[in-house]
Amino acid sequence: MTIRVGIYGYGNLGRGVECAVRRAPDMTLAGVFTRRDPAQVSILSPDVPVYEAGRAPAMEGDIDVMILCGGSATDLPVQTPQMAAHFHVVDSFDTHARIPEHFAAVDKAAKAAGRLAVISAGWDPGLFSLNRAYGQAILPDGADYTFWGPGVSQGHSDAIRRIPGVADARQYTVPVEAAVAAVKAGENPQLTTRDKHTRVCYVAAEEGADLAAIETAIKTMPNYFDQYDTTVHFVSLEELHRDHSALPHGGQVIRSGVTGWNGEEHHVISYSLSLSSNPQFTASVLVACARAAWRMARDGQTGCRTMLDIPPALLCPQDPDTLRRTLL
Amino acid sequence: MTIRVGIYGYGNLGRGVECAVRRAPDMTLAGVFTRRDPAQVSILSPDVPVYEAGRAPAMEGDIDVMILCGGSATDLPVQTPQMAAHFHVVDSFDTHARIPEHFAAVDKAAKAAGRLAVISAGWDPGLFSLNRAYGQAILPDGADYTFWGPGVSQGHSDAIRRIPGVADARQYTVPVEAAVAAVKAGENPQLTTRDKHTRVCYVAAEEGADLAAIETAIKTMPNYFDQYDTTVHFVSLEELHRDHSALPHGGQVIRSGVTGWNGEEHHVISYSLSLSSNPQFTASVLVACARAAWRMARDGQTGCRTMLDIPPALLCPQDPDTLRRTLL
């Protein structure tokens, strides 16, 4: 049985899903949906149709799982419930504070239509959430630490681009190695925002721009930069595009906790990701979740789920006997 | 609703379960079962009864989940199916090659009795298995690497103790740092057994024993040591007991894989454990799995499961809304 996947939105993430479906032995890409003119959208797969987004509802019989590849700010809150009326769906909704409200909306739509939805898949939220859950379940007396990077923060890069005089910019979030080392050594440090990460910015300024003013505007920007030690490097537009066009990211979730009658034993669980392309990796998680969504639906489940609700075996193409024989 | 837990077998692992249940807000320890004379078994919990193991079946109404804390060689293959006829059960069966056969026996017994069983919980098998599953599901084109230690291998320590002239011994398995670093750097190295781990032995010899003969017997022991670079340190019995009585362990599971249309992106997922007490940590995993077993049973499920089948949220004491709000 082949799972027929649709991609709704074709940017970096959608292209990543296209690549990941190609590596899935049990899936086929049935169509790509775009709000642009389909004739102008060139995809990687030779024989897959590109449709106008509005065509999607008419294709209920052709697609099993629709993977939503839009943004969390305005696309997914509308699109995921909409598509859940027609397909099993997976999204990467990552506005942490609004997940309960998104969950409720998608759950309602999916239940009404008898569909299965997985939201907030990816690595944070997603794999990092899983590791926080496993860590807290196993070591209830302990502390969680999450470090991000080294990697590109697109939100922070965008914030710099909005400063007058900035032509383009790229911001790297960098964990403070000494803080990571202290956590891994089980020292349970109390860490401020500034202790955990630094921010490194590469900025191409417009000709004649006031560089000192740009640097001050960056370093004092509330929430984005003012609570961090920030370094600003001015580079040419050519250098920026040549050396800083990739989207690497990653990070670590660490649980440090005690066991024993009097807390005399100490354990550290560390989960770490090093990703050369954030959207490609996130897409690979979405595709594994599409498999799980399809299987949960096949078993008669409907409504909304997150990765916290997915039995790990459902993410794997192998059957349960093979998994037990080869992975346990 | 409080989950009433029983402990079947009271060694290091059973004591660890006792400690972990004390930290679980939703569980209570209902009894400890031993094959020894209960009057001779002193446990940590002040008001918990110790029973003769044979009493267990008569206590169906008093215990929800029995956690089996015996050994994999001869205890669990008999005890887990036996106890699954009376209780929901959790064990840490870790003879990897025999897991399918143990699964089948426990599944049959649990289904016949309408009980839910979780076998092979712990960290390897267990958390390491989960990470192999997540890694392969997300990065199907890649390689798995598992490193163990630094930590005490009880099986290798026992093997040394059986050599004539050895009074006592402790063996540490140590991962080769250069191999770990190459894997984490994404180099996808081909590693032999010798490349991955070294073995370090602390041996207290009997008076007048032939130390050179002991060292040769260790280093040439088939499977246990002959494929490794092994170091032997002779120490006094006092020093051995003073400095090498703890049971630290740990290790790492690393998935290194590619994505992208032509495999042009590269990602590394690393999961690492650093444990001051192997049995205490394993026990903490068993207790989280007992919670999941009880909940799966409450939802009407019966038969055998492994951690690959458990939705992570079921391991956590918090309700699903709280988990989504705090962990995602």
PDB file of C-alpha atoms in Angstrom, chain A residues 18-19 22-23 44-46 96 99-100 103 120 124-127 129-134 136-141 144 258-277 280-281 284-285 288 291 306-313 315-318 323-325 327-328, chain B residues 18-19 22-23 44-46 96 99-100 103 120 124-127 129-134 136-141 144 258-277 280-281 284-285 288 291 306-313 315-318 323-325 327-328:
ATOM      1  CA  GLU A  18       9.581  16.567  -2.047  1.00  0.00           C
ATOM      2  CA  CYS A  19      13.132  15.278  -1.461  1.00  0.00           C
ATOM      3  CA  ARG A  22      11.530  10.398  -2.751  1.00  0.00           C
ATOM      4  CA  ARG A  23      13.519   8.504  -0.082  1.00  0.00           C
ATOM      5  CA  LEU A  44      12.302  18.738  -8.866  1.00  0.00           C
ATOM      6  CA  SER A  45      10.163  15.652  -9.573  1.00  0.00           C
ATOM      7  CA  PRO A  46       9.757  15.052 -13.295  1.00  0.00           C
ATOM      8  CA  HIS A  96       4.951  27.687  20.801  1.00  0.00           C
ATOM      9  CA  ILE A  99      -0.065  25.616  19.963  1.00  0.00           C
ATOM     10  CA  PRO A 100      -3.031  24.891  22.312  1.00  0.00           C
ATOM     11  CA  PHE A 103      -4.505  22.195  18.323  1.00  0.00           C
ATOM     12  CA  SER A 120       3.823  21.029  15.298  1.00  0.00           C
ATOM     13  CA  ASP A 124      11.488  22.317  18.021  1.00  0.00           C
ATOM     14  CA  PRO A 125       8.623  21.823  18.478  1.00  0.00           C
ATOM     15  CA  GLY A 126       8.945  18.139  17.632  1.00  0.00           C
ATOM     16  CA  LEU A 127      11.999  16.044  18.418  1.00  0.00           C
ATOM     17  CA  SER A 129       9.618  18.242  22.696  1.00  0.00           C
ATOM     18  CA  LEU A 130       9.867  14.449  22.669  1.00  0.00           C
ATOM     19  CA  ASN A 131      13.172  14.579  24.436  1.00  0.00           C
ATOM     20  CA  ARG A 132      11.830  16.951  27.052  1.00  0.00           C
ATOM     21  CA  ALA A 133       8.974  14.470  27.602  1.00  0.00           C
ATOM     22  CA  TYR A 134      11.213  11.398  27.844  1.00  0.00           C
ATOM     23  CA  GLN A 136      11.014  14.486  32.518  1.00  0.00           C
ATOM     24  CA  ALA A 137       9.227  11.139  32.581  1.00  0.00           C
ATOM     25  CA  ILE A 138      12.396   9.243  33.452  1.00  0.00           C
ATOM     26  CA  LEU A 139      14.088  11.824  35.672  1.00  0.00           C
ATOM     27  CA  PRO A 140      11.240  13.723  37.349  1.00  0.00           C
ATOM     28  CA  ASP A 141      13.670  15.366  39.767  1.00  0.00           C
ATOM     29  CA  ASP A 144      15.735  20.871  31.427  1.00  0.00           C
ATOM     30  CA  VAL A 258      18.876  12.672  40.275  1.00  0.00           C
ATOM     31  CA  THR A 259      17.617   9.283  41.430  1.00  0.00           C
ATOM     32  CA  GLY A 260      18.190   7.187  44.544  1.00  0.00           C
ATOM     33  CA  TRP A 261      16.511   7.240  47.923  1.00  0.00           C
ATOM     34  CA  ASN A 262      18.226  10.517  48.821  1.00  0.00           C
ATOM     35  CA  GLY A 263      18.998  11.807  45.329  1.00  0.00           C
ATOM     36  CA  GLU A 264      22.519  10.417  45.570  1.00  0.00           C
ATOM     37  CA  GLU A 265      22.753   9.263  41.944  1.00  0.00           C
ATOM     38  CA  HIS A 266      23.045  11.702  39.089  1.00  0.00           C
ATOM     39  CA  HIS A 267      22.302  11.239  35.386  1.00  0.00           C
ATOM     40  CA  VAL A 268      22.551  13.391  32.270  1.00  0.00           C
ATOM     41  CA  ILE A 269      20.557  12.721  29.077  1.00  0.00           C
ATOM     42  CA  SER A 270      21.650  14.763  26.038  1.00  0.00           C
ATOM     43  CA  TYR A 271      19.996  14.999  22.638  1.00  0.00           C
ATOM     44  CA  SER A 272      21.792  16.934  19.972  1.00  0.00           C
ATOM     45  CA  LEU A 273      21.116  17.873  16.344  1.00  0.00           C
ATOM     46  CA  SER A 274      23.626  19.188  13.836  1.00  0.00           C
ATOM     47  CA  LEU A 275      21.816  20.045  10.597  1.00  0.00           C
ATOM     48  CA  SER A 276      23.290  21.379   7.381  1.00  0.00           C
ATOM     49  CA  SER A 277      19.812  22.458   6.258  1.00  0.00           C
ATOM     50  CA  GLN A 280      15.424  19.797   4.701  1.00  0.00           C
ATOM     51  CA  PHE A 281      15.623  18.170   8.108  1.00  0.00           C
ATOM     52  CA  SER A 284      12.143  14.759   6.779  1.00  0.00           C
ATOM     53  CA  VAL A 285      10.400  14.785  10.158  1.00  0.00           C
ATOM     54  CA  ALA A 288       7.871  10.397   8.820  1.00  0.00           C
ATOM     55  CA  ARG A 291       3.376   7.887   7.575  1.00  0.00           C
ATOM     56  CA  THR A 306       1.370  15.867  18.134  1.00  0.00           C
ATOM     57  CA  MET A 307       4.586  13.845  18.079  1.00  0.00           C
ATOM     58  CA  LEU A 308       4.037  13.249  21.810  1.00  0.00           C
ATOM     59  CA  ASP A 309       1.092  11.019  20.850  1.00  0.00           C
ATOM     60  CA  ILE A 310       2.816   8.970  18.144  1.00  0.00           C
ATOM     61  CA  PRO A 311       4.194   5.504  18.988  1.00  0.00           C
ATOM     62  CA  PRO A 312       7.722   5.655  17.509  1.00  0.00           C
ATOM     63  CA  ALA A 313       7.220   2.436  15.535  1.00  0.00           C
ATOM     64  CA  LEU A 315       7.146   6.557  12.040  1.00  0.00           C
ATOM     65  CA  CYS A 316       9.227   3.726  10.572  1.00  0.00           C
ATOM     66  CA  PRO A 317       8.489   2.005   7.257  1.00  0.00           C
ATOM     67  CA  GLN A 318       9.453  -1.421   8.641  1.00  0.00           C
ATOM     68  CA  LEU A 323      11.723  -3.321  14.166  1.00  0.00           C
ATOM     69  CA  ARG A 324      11.869  -5.546  17.249  1.00  0.00           C
ATOM     70  CA  ARG A 325      14.409  -7.813  15.604  1.00  0.00           C
ATOM     71  CA  LEU A 327      16.335  -2.021  16.577  1.00  0.00           C
ATOM     72  CA  LEU A 328      15.745  -3.311  20.101  1.00  0.00           C
TER      73      LEU A 328
ATOM     74  CA  GLU B  18      11.563   1.358  44.853  1.00  0.00           C
ATOM     75  CA  CYS B  19      13.397   4.712  44.719  1.00  0.00           C
ATOM     76  CA  ARG B  22       8.792   7.222  45.501  1.00  0.00           C
ATOM     77  CA  ARG B  23       9.384  10.103  43.038  1.00  0.00           C
ATOM     78  CA  LEU B  44      14.053   1.185  52.097  1.00  0.00           C
ATOM     79  CA  SER B  45      10.330   2.013  52.321  1.00  0.00           C
ATOM     80  CA  PRO B  46       9.130   1.994  55.910  1.00  0.00           C
ATOM     81  CA  HIS B  96      18.799  -8.736  22.209  1.00  0.00           C
ATOM     82  CA  ILE B  99      13.634 -10.560  22.225  1.00  0.00           C
ATOM     83  CA  PRO B 100      11.306 -11.862  19.449  1.00  0.00           C
ATOM     84  CA  PHE B 103       7.869 -11.062  23.032  1.00  0.00           C
ATOM     85  CA  SER B 120      12.767  -4.814  27.136  1.00  0.00           C
ATOM     86  CA  ASP B 124      19.638  -0.539  25.619  1.00  0.00           C
ATOM     87  CA  PRO B 125      17.270  -2.049  24.699  1.00  0.00           C
ATOM     88  CA  GLY B 126      14.941   0.870  25.376  1.00  0.00           C
ATOM     89  CA  LEU B 127      15.902   4.494  24.951  1.00  0.00           C
ATOM     90  CA  SER B 129      16.218   1.505  20.498  1.00  0.00           C
ATOM     91  CA  LEU B 130      13.873   4.494  20.350  1.00  0.00           C
ATOM     92  CA  ASN B 131      16.643   6.691  19.083  1.00  0.00           C
ATOM     93  CA  ARG B 132      17.601   4.169  16.443  1.00  0.00           C
ATOM     94  CA  ALA B 133      13.928   4.151  15.352  1.00  0.00           C
ATOM     95  CA  TYR B 134      13.562   7.942  15.268  1.00  0.00           C
ATOM     96  CA  GLN B 136      16.133   5.748  10.786  1.00  0.00           C
ATOM     97  CA  ALA B 137      12.594   7.071  10.282  1.00  0.00           C
ATOM     98  CA  ILE B 138      13.794  10.635   9.772  1.00  0.00           C
ATOM     99  CA  LEU B 139      17.076   9.967   7.970  1.00  0.00           C
ATOM    100  CA  PRO B 140      16.471   6.745   5.997  1.00  0.00           C
ATOM    101  CA  ASP B 141      19.696   7.261   4.051  1.00  0.00           C
ATOM    102  CA  ASP B 144      23.698   4.081  12.886  1.00  0.00           C
ATOM    103  CA  VAL B 258      21.788  12.755   4.137  1.00  0.00           C
ATOM    104  CA  THR B 259      18.788  14.511   2.630  1.00  0.00           C
ATOM    105  CA  GLY B 260      18.266  16.619  -0.492  1.00  0.00           C
ATOM    106  CA  TRP B 261      17.548  15.636  -4.069  1.00  0.00           C
ATOM    107  CA  ASN B 262      21.109  14.394  -4.530  1.00  0.00           C
ATOM    108  CA  GLY B 263      22.030  13.780  -0.891  1.00  0.00           C
ATOM    109  CA  GLU B 264      23.718  17.160  -0.702  1.00  0.00           C
ATOM    110  CA  GLU B 265      22.609  17.973   2.857  1.00  0.00           C
ATOM    111  CA  HIS B 266      24.042  16.189   5.852  1.00  0.00           C
ATOM    112  CA  HIS B 267      22.674  15.840   9.372  1.00  0.00           C
ATOM    113  CA  VAL B 268      23.830  14.233  12.603  1.00  0.00           C
ATOM    114  CA  ILE B 269      21.485  13.226  15.451  1.00  0.00           C
ATOM    115  CA  SER B 270      23.214  12.271  18.713  1.00  0.00           C
ATOM    116  CA  TYR B 271      21.674  10.812  21.843  1.00  0.00           C
ATOM    117  CA  SER B 272      23.894  10.415  24.844  1.00  0.00           C
ATOM    118  CA  LEU B 273      23.515   9.073  28.381  1.00  0.00           C
ATOM    119  CA  SER B 274      25.870   9.626  31.284  1.00  0.00           C
ATOM    120  CA  LEU B 275      24.657   7.610  34.279  1.00  0.00           C
ATOM    121  CA  SER B 276      26.154   7.434  37.750  1.00  0.00           C
ATOM    122  CA  SER B 277      24.173   4.245  38.408  1.00  0.00           C
ATOM    123  CA  GLN B 280      18.969   3.227  39.195  1.00  0.00           C
ATOM    124  CA  PHE B 281      18.515   4.762  35.756  1.00  0.00           C
ATOM    125  CA  SER B 284      13.503   4.908  36.401  1.00  0.00           C
ATOM    126  CA  VAL B 285      12.720   3.910  32.813  1.00  0.00           C
ATOM    127  CA  ALA B 288       7.757   5.423  33.531  1.00  0.00           C
ATOM    128  CA  ARG B 291       2.624   4.246  34.002  1.00  0.00           C
ATOM    129  CA  THR B 306       7.944  -2.455  23.711  1.00  0.00           C
ATOM    130  CA  MET B 307       8.955   1.183  24.114  1.00  0.00           C
ATOM    131  CA  LEU B 308       8.679   1.460  20.307  1.00  0.00           C
ATOM    132  CA  ASP B 309       4.907   1.109  20.729  1.00  0.00           C
ATOM    133  CA  ILE B 310       4.421   3.631  23.532  1.00  0.00           C
ATOM    134  CA  PRO B 311       3.249   7.172  22.697  1.00  0.00           C
ATOM    135  CA  PRO B 312       5.744   9.341  24.662  1.00  0.00           C
ATOM    136  CA  ALA B 313       2.944  11.300  26.372  1.00  0.00           C
ATOM    137  CA  LEU B 315       5.130   7.974  30.047  1.00  0.00           C
ATOM    138  CA  CYS B 316       4.569  11.390  31.645  1.00  0.00           C
ATOM    139  CA  PRO B 317       2.405  12.009  34.723  1.00  0.00           C
ATOM    140  CA  GLN B 318       1.031  15.279  33.307  1.00  0.00           C
ATOM    141  CA  LEU B 323       2.217  18.494  28.051  1.00  0.00           C
ATOM    142  CA  ARG B 324       1.305  20.417  24.887  1.00  0.00           C
ATOM    143  CA  ARG B 325       1.415  23.711  26.756  1.00  0.00           C
ATOM    144  CA  LEU B 327       6.799  20.722  26.390  1.00  0.00           C
ATOM    145  CA  LEU B 328       6.014  21.465  22.752  1.00  0.00           C
TER     146      LEU B 328
END
